[in-house]
Short mmCIF file of C-alpha atoms and ligand atoms in Angstrom, two decimals:
data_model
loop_
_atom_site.label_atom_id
_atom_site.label_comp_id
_atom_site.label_asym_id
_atom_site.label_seq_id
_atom_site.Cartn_x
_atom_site.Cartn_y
_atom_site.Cartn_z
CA UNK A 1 -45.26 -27.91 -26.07
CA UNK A 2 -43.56 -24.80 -24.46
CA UNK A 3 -40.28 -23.82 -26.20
CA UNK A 4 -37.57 -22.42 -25.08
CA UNK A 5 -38.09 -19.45 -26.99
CA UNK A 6 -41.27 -19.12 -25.48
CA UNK A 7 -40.10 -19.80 -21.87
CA UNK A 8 -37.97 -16.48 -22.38
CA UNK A 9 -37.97 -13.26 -19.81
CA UNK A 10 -37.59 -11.47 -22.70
CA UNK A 11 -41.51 -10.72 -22.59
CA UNK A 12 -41.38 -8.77 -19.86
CA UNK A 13 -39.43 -6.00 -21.46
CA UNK A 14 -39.90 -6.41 -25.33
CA UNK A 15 -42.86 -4.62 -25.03
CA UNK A 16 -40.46 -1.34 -24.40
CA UNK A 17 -39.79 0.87 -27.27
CA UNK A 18 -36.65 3.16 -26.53
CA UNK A 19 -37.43 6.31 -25.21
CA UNK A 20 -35.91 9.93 -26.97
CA UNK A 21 -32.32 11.12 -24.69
CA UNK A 22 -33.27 14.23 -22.40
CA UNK A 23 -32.25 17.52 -24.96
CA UNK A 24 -30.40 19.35 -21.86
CA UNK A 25 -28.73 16.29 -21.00
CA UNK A 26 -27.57 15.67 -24.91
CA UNK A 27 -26.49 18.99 -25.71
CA UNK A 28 -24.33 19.11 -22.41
CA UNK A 29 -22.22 16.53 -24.40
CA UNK A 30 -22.15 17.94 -27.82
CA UNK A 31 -20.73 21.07 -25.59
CA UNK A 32 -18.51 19.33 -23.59
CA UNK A 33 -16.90 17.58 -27.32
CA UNK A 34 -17.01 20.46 -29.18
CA UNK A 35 -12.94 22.04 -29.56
CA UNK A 36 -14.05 25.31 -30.06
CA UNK A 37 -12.45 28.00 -27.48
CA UNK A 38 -14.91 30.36 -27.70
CA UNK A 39 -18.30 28.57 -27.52
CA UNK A 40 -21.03 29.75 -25.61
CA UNK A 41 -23.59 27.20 -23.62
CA UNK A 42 -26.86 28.75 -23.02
CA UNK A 43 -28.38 25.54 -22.73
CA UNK A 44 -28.14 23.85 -18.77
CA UNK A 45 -30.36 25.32 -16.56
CA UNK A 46 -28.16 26.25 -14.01
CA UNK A 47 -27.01 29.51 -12.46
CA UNK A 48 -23.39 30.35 -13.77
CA UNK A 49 -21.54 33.17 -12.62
CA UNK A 50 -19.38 35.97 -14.28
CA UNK A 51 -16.42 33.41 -14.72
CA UNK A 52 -19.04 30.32 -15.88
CA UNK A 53 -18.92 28.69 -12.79
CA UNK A 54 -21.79 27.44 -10.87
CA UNK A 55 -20.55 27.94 -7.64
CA UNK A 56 -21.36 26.42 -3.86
CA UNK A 57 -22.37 28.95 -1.72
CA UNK A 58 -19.94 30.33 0.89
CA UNK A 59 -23.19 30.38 3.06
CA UNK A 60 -23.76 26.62 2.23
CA UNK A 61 -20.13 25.61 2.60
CA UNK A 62 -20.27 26.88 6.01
CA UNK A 63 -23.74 24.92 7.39
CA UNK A 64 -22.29 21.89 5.89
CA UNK A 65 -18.91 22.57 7.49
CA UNK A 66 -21.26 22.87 10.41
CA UNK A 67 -23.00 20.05 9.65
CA UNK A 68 -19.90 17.69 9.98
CA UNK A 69 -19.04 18.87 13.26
CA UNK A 70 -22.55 19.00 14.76
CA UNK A 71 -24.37 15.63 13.30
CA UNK A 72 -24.58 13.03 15.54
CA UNK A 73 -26.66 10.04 13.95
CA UNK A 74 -27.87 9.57 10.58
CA UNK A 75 -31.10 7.12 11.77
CA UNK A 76 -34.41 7.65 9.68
CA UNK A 77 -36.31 10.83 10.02
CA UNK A 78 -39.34 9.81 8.48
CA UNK A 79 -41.26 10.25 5.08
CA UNK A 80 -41.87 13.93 5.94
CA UNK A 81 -37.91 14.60 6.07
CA UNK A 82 -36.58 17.17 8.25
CA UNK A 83 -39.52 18.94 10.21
CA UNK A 84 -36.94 21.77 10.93
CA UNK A 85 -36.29 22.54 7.65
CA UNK A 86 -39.82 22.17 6.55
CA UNK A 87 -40.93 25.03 9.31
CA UNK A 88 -38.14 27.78 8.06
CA UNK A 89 -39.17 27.53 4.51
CA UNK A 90 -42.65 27.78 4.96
CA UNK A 91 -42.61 31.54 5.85
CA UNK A 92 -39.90 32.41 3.20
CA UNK A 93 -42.36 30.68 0.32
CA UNK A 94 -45.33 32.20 2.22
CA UNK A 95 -45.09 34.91 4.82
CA UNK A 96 -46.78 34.70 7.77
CA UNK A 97 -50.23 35.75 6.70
CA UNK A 98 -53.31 34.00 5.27
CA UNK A 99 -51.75 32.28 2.38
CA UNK A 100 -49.57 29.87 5.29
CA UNK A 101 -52.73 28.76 6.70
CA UNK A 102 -53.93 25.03 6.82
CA UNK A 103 -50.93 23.70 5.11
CA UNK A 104 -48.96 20.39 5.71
CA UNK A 105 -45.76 19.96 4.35
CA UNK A 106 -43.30 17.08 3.43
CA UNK A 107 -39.81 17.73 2.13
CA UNK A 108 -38.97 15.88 -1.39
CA UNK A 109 -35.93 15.43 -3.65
CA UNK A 110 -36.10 18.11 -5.33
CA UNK A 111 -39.12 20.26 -7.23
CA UNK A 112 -39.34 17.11 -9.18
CA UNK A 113 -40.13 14.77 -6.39
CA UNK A 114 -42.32 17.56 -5.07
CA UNK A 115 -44.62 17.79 -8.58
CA UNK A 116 -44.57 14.12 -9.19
CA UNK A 117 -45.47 13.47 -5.49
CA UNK A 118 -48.39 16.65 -6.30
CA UNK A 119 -49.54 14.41 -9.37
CA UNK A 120 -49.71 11.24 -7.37
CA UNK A 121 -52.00 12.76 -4.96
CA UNK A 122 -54.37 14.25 -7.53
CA UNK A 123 -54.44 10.92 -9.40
CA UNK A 124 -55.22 9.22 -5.75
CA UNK A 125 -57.85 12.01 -4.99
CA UNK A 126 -59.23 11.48 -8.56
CA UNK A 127 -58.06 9.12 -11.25
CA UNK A 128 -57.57 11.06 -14.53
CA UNK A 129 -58.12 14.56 -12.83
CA UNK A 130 -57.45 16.68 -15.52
CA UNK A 131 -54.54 19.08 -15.29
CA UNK A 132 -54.06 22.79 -17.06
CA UNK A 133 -50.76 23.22 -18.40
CA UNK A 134 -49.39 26.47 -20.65
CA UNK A 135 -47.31 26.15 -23.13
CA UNK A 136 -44.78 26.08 -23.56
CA UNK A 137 -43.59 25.04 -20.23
CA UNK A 138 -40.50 23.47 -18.57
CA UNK A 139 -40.79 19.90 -20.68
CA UNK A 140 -40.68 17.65 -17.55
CA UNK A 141 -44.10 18.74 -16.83
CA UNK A 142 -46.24 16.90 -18.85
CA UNK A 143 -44.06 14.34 -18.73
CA UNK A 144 -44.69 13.90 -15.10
CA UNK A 145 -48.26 14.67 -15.21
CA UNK A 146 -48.50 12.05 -17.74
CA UNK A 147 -46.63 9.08 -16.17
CA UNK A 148 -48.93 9.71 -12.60
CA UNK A 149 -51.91 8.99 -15.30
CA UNK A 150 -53.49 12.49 -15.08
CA UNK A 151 -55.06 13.57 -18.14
CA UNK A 152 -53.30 17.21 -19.66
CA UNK A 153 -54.60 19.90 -21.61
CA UNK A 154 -52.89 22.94 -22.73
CA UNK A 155 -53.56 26.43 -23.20
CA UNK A 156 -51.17 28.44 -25.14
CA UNK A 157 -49.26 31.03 -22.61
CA UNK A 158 -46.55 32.78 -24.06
CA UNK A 159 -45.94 34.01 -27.84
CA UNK A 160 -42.17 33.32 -28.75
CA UNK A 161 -42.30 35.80 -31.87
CA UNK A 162 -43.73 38.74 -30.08
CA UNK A 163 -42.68 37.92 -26.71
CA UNK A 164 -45.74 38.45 -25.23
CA UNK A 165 -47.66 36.43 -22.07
CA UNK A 166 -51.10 35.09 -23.65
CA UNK A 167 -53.17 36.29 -20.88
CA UNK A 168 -56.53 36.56 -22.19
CA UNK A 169 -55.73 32.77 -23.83
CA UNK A 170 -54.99 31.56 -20.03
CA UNK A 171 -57.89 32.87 -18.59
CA UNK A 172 -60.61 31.90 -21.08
CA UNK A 173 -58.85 28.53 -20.70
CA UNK A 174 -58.99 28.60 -17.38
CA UNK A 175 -62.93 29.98 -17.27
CA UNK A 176 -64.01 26.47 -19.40
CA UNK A 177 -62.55 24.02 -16.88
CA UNK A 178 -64.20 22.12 -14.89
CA UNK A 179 -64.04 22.05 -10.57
CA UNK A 180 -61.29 19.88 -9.23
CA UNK A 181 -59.20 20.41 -12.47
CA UNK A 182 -55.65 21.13 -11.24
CA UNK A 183 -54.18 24.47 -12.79
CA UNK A 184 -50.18 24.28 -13.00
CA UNK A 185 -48.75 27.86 -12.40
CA UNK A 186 -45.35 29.30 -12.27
CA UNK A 187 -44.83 31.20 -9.42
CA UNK A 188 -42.25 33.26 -10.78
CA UNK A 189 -39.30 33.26 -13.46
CA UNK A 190 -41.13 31.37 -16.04
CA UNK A 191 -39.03 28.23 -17.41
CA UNK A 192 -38.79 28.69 -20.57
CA UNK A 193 -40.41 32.60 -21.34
CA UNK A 194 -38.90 34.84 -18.37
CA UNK A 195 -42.58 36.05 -18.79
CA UNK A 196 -44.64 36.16 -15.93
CA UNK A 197 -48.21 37.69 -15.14
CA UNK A 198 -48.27 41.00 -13.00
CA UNK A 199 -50.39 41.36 -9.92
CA UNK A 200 -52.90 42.70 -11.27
CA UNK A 201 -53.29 39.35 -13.49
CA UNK A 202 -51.77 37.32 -10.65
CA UNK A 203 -55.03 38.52 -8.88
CA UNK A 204 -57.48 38.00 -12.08
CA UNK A 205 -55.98 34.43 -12.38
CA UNK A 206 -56.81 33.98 -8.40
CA UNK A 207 -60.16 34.98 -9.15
CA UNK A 208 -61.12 32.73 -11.51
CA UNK A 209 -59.48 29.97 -10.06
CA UNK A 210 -61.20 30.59 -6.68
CA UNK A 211 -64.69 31.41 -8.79
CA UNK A 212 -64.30 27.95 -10.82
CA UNK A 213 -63.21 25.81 -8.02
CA UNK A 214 -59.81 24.84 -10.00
CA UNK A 215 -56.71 23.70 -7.70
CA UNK A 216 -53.81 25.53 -8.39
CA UNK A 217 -50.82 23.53 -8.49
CA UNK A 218 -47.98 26.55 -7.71
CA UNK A 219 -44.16 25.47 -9.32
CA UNK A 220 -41.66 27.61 -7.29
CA UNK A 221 -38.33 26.64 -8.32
CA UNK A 222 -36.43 30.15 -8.90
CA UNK A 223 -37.30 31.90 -5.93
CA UNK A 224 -35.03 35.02 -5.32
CA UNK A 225 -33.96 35.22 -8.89
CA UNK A 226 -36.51 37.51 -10.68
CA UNK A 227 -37.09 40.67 -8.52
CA UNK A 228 -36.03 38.62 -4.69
CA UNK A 229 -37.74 36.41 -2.31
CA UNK A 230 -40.67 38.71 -1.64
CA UNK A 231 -41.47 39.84 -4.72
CA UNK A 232 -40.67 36.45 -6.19
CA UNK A 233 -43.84 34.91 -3.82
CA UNK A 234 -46.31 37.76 -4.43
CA UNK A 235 -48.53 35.57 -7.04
CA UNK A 236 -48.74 32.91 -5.66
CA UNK A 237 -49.83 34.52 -2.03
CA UNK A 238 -52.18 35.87 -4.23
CA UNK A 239 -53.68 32.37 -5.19
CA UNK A 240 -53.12 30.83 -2.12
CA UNK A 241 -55.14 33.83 -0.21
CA UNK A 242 -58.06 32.86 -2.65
CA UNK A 243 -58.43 29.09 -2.55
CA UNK A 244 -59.09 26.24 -0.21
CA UNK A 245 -57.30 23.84 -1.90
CA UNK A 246 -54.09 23.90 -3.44
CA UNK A 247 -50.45 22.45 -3.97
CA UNK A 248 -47.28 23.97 -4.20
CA UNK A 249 -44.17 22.15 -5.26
CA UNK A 250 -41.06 24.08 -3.87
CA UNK A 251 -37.30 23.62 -4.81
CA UNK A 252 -34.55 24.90 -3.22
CA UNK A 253 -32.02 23.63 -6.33
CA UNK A 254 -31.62 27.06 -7.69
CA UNK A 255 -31.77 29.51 -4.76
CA UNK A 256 -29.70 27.26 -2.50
CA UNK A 257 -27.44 26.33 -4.99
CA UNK A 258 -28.07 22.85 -3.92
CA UNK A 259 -28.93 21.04 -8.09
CA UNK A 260 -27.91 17.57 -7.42
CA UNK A 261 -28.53 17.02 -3.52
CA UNK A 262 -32.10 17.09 -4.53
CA UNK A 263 -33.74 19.40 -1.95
CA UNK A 264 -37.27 20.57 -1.89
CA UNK A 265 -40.47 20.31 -0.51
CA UNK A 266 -43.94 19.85 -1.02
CA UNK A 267 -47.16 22.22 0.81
CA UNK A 268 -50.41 21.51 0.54
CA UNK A 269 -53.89 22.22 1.50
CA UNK A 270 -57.29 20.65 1.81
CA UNK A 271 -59.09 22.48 4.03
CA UNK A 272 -62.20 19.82 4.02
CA UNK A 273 -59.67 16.83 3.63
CA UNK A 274 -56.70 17.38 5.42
CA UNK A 275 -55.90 14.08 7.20
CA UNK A 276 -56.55 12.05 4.59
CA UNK A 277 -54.63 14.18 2.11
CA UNK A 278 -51.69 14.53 4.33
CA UNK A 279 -51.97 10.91 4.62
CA UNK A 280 -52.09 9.72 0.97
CA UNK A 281 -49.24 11.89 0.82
CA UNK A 282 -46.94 10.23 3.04
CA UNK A 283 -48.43 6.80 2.04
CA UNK A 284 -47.40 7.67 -1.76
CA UNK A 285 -43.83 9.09 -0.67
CA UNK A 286 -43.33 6.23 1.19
CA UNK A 287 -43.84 3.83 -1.48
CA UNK A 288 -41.62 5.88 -3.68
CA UNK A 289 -38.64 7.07 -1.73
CA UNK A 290 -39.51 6.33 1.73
CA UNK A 291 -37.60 9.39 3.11
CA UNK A 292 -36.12 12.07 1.28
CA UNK A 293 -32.06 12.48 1.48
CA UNK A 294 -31.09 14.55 3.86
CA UNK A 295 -28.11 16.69 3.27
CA UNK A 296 -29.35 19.55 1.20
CA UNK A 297 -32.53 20.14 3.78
CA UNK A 298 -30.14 19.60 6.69
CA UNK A 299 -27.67 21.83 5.52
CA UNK A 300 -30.59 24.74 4.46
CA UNK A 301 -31.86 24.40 8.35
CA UNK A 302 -28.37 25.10 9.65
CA UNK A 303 -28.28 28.25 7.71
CA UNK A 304 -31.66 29.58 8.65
CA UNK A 305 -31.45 28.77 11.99
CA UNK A 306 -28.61 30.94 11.98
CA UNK A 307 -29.33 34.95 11.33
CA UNK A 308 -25.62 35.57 9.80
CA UNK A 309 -26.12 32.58 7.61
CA UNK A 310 -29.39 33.35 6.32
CA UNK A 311 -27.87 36.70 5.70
CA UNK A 312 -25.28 35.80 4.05
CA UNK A 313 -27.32 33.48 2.06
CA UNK A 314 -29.39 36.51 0.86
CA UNK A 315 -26.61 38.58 0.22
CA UNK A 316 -25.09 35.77 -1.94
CA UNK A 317 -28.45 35.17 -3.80
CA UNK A 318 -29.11 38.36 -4.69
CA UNK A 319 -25.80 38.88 -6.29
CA UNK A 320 -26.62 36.06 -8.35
CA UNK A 321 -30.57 37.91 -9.24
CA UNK A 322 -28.48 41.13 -9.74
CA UNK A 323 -26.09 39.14 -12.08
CA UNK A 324 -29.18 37.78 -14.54
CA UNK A 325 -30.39 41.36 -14.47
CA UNK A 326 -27.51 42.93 -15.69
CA UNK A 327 -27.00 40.37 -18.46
CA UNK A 328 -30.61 40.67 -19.28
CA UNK A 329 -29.66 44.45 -19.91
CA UNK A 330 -26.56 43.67 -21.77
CA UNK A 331 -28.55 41.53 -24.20
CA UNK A 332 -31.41 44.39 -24.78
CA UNK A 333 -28.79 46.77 -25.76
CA UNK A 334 -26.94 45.25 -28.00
CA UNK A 335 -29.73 43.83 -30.35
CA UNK A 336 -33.24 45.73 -30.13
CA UNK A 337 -34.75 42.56 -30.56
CA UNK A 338 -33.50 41.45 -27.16
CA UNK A 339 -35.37 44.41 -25.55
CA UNK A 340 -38.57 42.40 -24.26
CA UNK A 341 -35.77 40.15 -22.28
CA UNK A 342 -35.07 43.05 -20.11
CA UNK A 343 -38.70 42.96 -18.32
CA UNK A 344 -38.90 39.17 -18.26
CA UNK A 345 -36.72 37.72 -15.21
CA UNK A 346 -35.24 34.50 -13.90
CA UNK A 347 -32.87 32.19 -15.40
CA UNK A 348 -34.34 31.81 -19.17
CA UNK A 349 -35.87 33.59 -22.04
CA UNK A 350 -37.04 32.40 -25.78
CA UNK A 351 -35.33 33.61 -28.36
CA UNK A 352 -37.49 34.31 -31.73
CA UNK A 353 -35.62 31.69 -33.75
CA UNK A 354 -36.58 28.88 -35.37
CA UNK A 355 -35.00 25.13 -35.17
CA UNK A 356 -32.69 25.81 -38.26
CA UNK A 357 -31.42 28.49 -37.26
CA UNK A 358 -30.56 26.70 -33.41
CA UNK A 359 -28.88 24.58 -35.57
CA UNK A 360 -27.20 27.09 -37.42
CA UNK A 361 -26.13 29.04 -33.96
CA UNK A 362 -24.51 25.93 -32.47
CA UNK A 363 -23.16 24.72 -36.41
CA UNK A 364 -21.21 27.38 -37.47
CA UNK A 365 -20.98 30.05 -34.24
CA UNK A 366 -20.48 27.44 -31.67
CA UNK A 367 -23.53 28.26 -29.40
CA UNK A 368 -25.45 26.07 -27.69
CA UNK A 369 -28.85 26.19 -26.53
CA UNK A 370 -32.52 23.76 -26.41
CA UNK A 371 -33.91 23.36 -29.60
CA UNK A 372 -37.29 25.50 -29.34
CA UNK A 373 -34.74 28.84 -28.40
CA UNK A 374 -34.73 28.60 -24.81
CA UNK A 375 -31.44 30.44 -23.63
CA UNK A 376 -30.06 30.52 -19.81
CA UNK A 377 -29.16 34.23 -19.52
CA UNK A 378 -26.50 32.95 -17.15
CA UNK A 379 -24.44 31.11 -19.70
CA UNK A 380 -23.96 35.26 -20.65
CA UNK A 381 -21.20 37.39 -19.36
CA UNK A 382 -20.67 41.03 -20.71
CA UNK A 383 -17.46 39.42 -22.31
CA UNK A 384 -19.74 36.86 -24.23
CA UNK A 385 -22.84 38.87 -25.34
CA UNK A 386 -21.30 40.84 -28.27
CA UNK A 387 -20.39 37.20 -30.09
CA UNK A 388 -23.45 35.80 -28.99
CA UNK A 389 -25.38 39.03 -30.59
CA UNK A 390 -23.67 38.68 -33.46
CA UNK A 391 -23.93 34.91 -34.35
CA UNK A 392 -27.96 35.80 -33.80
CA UNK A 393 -27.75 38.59 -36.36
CA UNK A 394 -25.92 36.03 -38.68
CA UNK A 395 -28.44 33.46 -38.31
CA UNK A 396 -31.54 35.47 -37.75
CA UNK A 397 -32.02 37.48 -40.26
CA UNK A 398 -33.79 40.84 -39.38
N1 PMP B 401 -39.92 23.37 -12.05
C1 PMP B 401 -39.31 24.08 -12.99
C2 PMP B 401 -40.08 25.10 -13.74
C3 PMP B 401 -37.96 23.85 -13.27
O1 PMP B 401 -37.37 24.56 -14.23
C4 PMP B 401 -37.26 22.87 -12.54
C5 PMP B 401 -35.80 22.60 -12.76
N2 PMP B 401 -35.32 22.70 -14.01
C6 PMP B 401 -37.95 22.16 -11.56
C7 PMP B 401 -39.27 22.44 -11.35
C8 PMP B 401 -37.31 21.06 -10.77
O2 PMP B 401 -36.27 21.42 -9.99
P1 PMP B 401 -35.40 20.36 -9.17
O3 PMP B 401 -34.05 20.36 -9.79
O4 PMP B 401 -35.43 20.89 -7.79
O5 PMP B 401 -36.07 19.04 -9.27
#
């Protein structure tokens, strides 16, 4: 005889054990409860500037200003989002030379949407395809790679005590896997090391990629941050020169100052497979978002349509590069064991710390950062670096 008990919904979800709270999303909280007048958050991954803010750009304000005026409908565009959009970012992420050809494009919320969208095409293409990951790496990653059911393996990539990028350990990683592996890269700014590979390794990595027939799956999220826009794209032209298949997952979050209207876009080639690829691709975005929100695309369109826009837009975000570059050099001279953060670029480096002594930072000196060491140079001002030196030299011990 069937129960009650047994009758209950309950099944469907008592299967679920509760998941661990995102650590940048906790430690905004402990920050935003802690009474302390003088603490320092290094932990959000967001631009701040000199007075903590993270601020709208006066570019952006004025294309959605624009915006307000000039939009006249807000009907469906379709799964691949704004089309206008999707054709001014394509040179700034690419150029105009061999490493734009054969692409399609579809705009996403956000790098996220862009890499999960990347995953569920590889797992479509191939369920299980195995995907190269360094660590560490931004923590979303595998995460995302996981839940789309591809299978991940790590190579190690960057050594927090001696600051240094693991090259040879990529590559020999990279020269044992197998063809249609997926490889994820950084393009630039490395989330969480600053450390990125030169172009002479850029062009070594491209090599054996090409050689191996590996897909490289290029994360550009921090465009314009590390040295500017062109520099900032140099490895992964690179790749993309070398390869006839590839992904990249682009956000505009960081260099638009756009965060939580979700705006990027994802490119991506199969030279033997393109239709069908382009296909699955709207197919899966369909069934997932149906059409990405508009705003943040729309409102990056208005200002590169427009050549005082797009220069003020420049202007703005290279203030905000030159900004991380003179807090990276703030940091190197007051504590010579900050000096390897002045080469590394972008948003974030790793201190050499351990968890206890994280602990002890945010305990007794009222800094706050992610648990492995990972600080946002932005949460720095020249104001803030001497007490952030000197609650490392507490806690740290040379
Ligand atoms: N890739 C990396 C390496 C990142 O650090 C981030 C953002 N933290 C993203 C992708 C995703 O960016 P978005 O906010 O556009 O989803």
């Amino acid at each position: 005889m069937t129960t009650l008990l047994e009758a209950s919904s309950d099944v469907l979800f008592a299967g679920l054990t509760p998941q661990p709270p995102d650590v940048v999303l906790s430690l905004i909280k402990l920050f935003r409860d802690d009474p302390r007048p003088n603490k320092i958050d290094v932990g959000v991954g967001v631009y701040r500037d000199a007075q903590g803010r993270t601020p709208v750009f006066q570019a952006m304000k004025a294309a959605e200003r624009r915006l307000l005026e000039i939009q006249e409908t807000k009907a469906y565009l379709g799964p691949e989002g704004d089309f206008g959009f999707l054709e001014r970012i394509q040179p700034i992420v690419f150029g105009d030379g061999a490493a734009a050809s054969d692409l399609f494009s579809v705009q996403t919320p956000g790098g996220t949407g862009a890499l999960r969208l990347a995953a569920e095409l590889a797992q479509a293409g191939r369920p299980g395809a195995r995907i190269w990951l360094g660590a560490p790496s931004w923590p979303i990653h595998s995460q995302i790679f996981a839940e789309a059911g591809l299978q991940i393996a790590t190579f190690r990539q960057f050594d927090q005590a001696s600051q240094t990028l693991c090259f040879d350990e990529m590559i020999g990683a990279l020269r044992q896997a197998s063809p249609g592996d997926v490889v994820l890269l950084h393009a630039c700014c490395h989330n969480p090391s600053g450390a990125d590979p030169d172009v002479g390794q850029w062009r070594e990595l491209a090599g054996v990629i090409a050689g191996r027939g590996l897909v490289p799956l290029l994360d550009i999220a921090y465009q314009g941050l590390g040295d500017g826009l062109e520099p900032d794209a140099a490895g992964l032209r690179i790749v993309m020169e070398a390869v006839d298949n590839a992904m990249v997952a682009f956000s505009c979050d960081k260099n638009f100052g756009l965060y939580r209207e979700r705006t990027g876009a994802l490119f991506v080639r199969a030279r033997r497979h393109h239709e069908a690829a382009r296909t699955n691709v709207l197919k899966i975005a369909r069934c997932a978002w149906s059409m990405p929100p508009d705003h943040g695309a729309a409102a990056v369109r208005v200002i590169l349509e427009d050549p005082a826009l797009t220069g003020l837009w420049r202007e703005e975000l290279d203030a905000q590069r030159r900004r991380l570059q003179e807090v990276r050099e703030g940091l190197a001279d007051a504590d010579p064991r900050f000096e390897p953060f002045r080469n590394q670029r972008g948003l974030f480096s790793l201190l050499p710390i351990a968890p206890a002594q994280v602990d002890a930072m945010r305990r007794d000196h009222g800094v706050y950062m992610t648990g492995n060491g990972r600080i946002n140079i932005a949460g720095l001002t020249a104001e803030t670096i001497p007490a952030f030196a000197a609650a490392y030299a507490a806690c740290v011990p040379n």
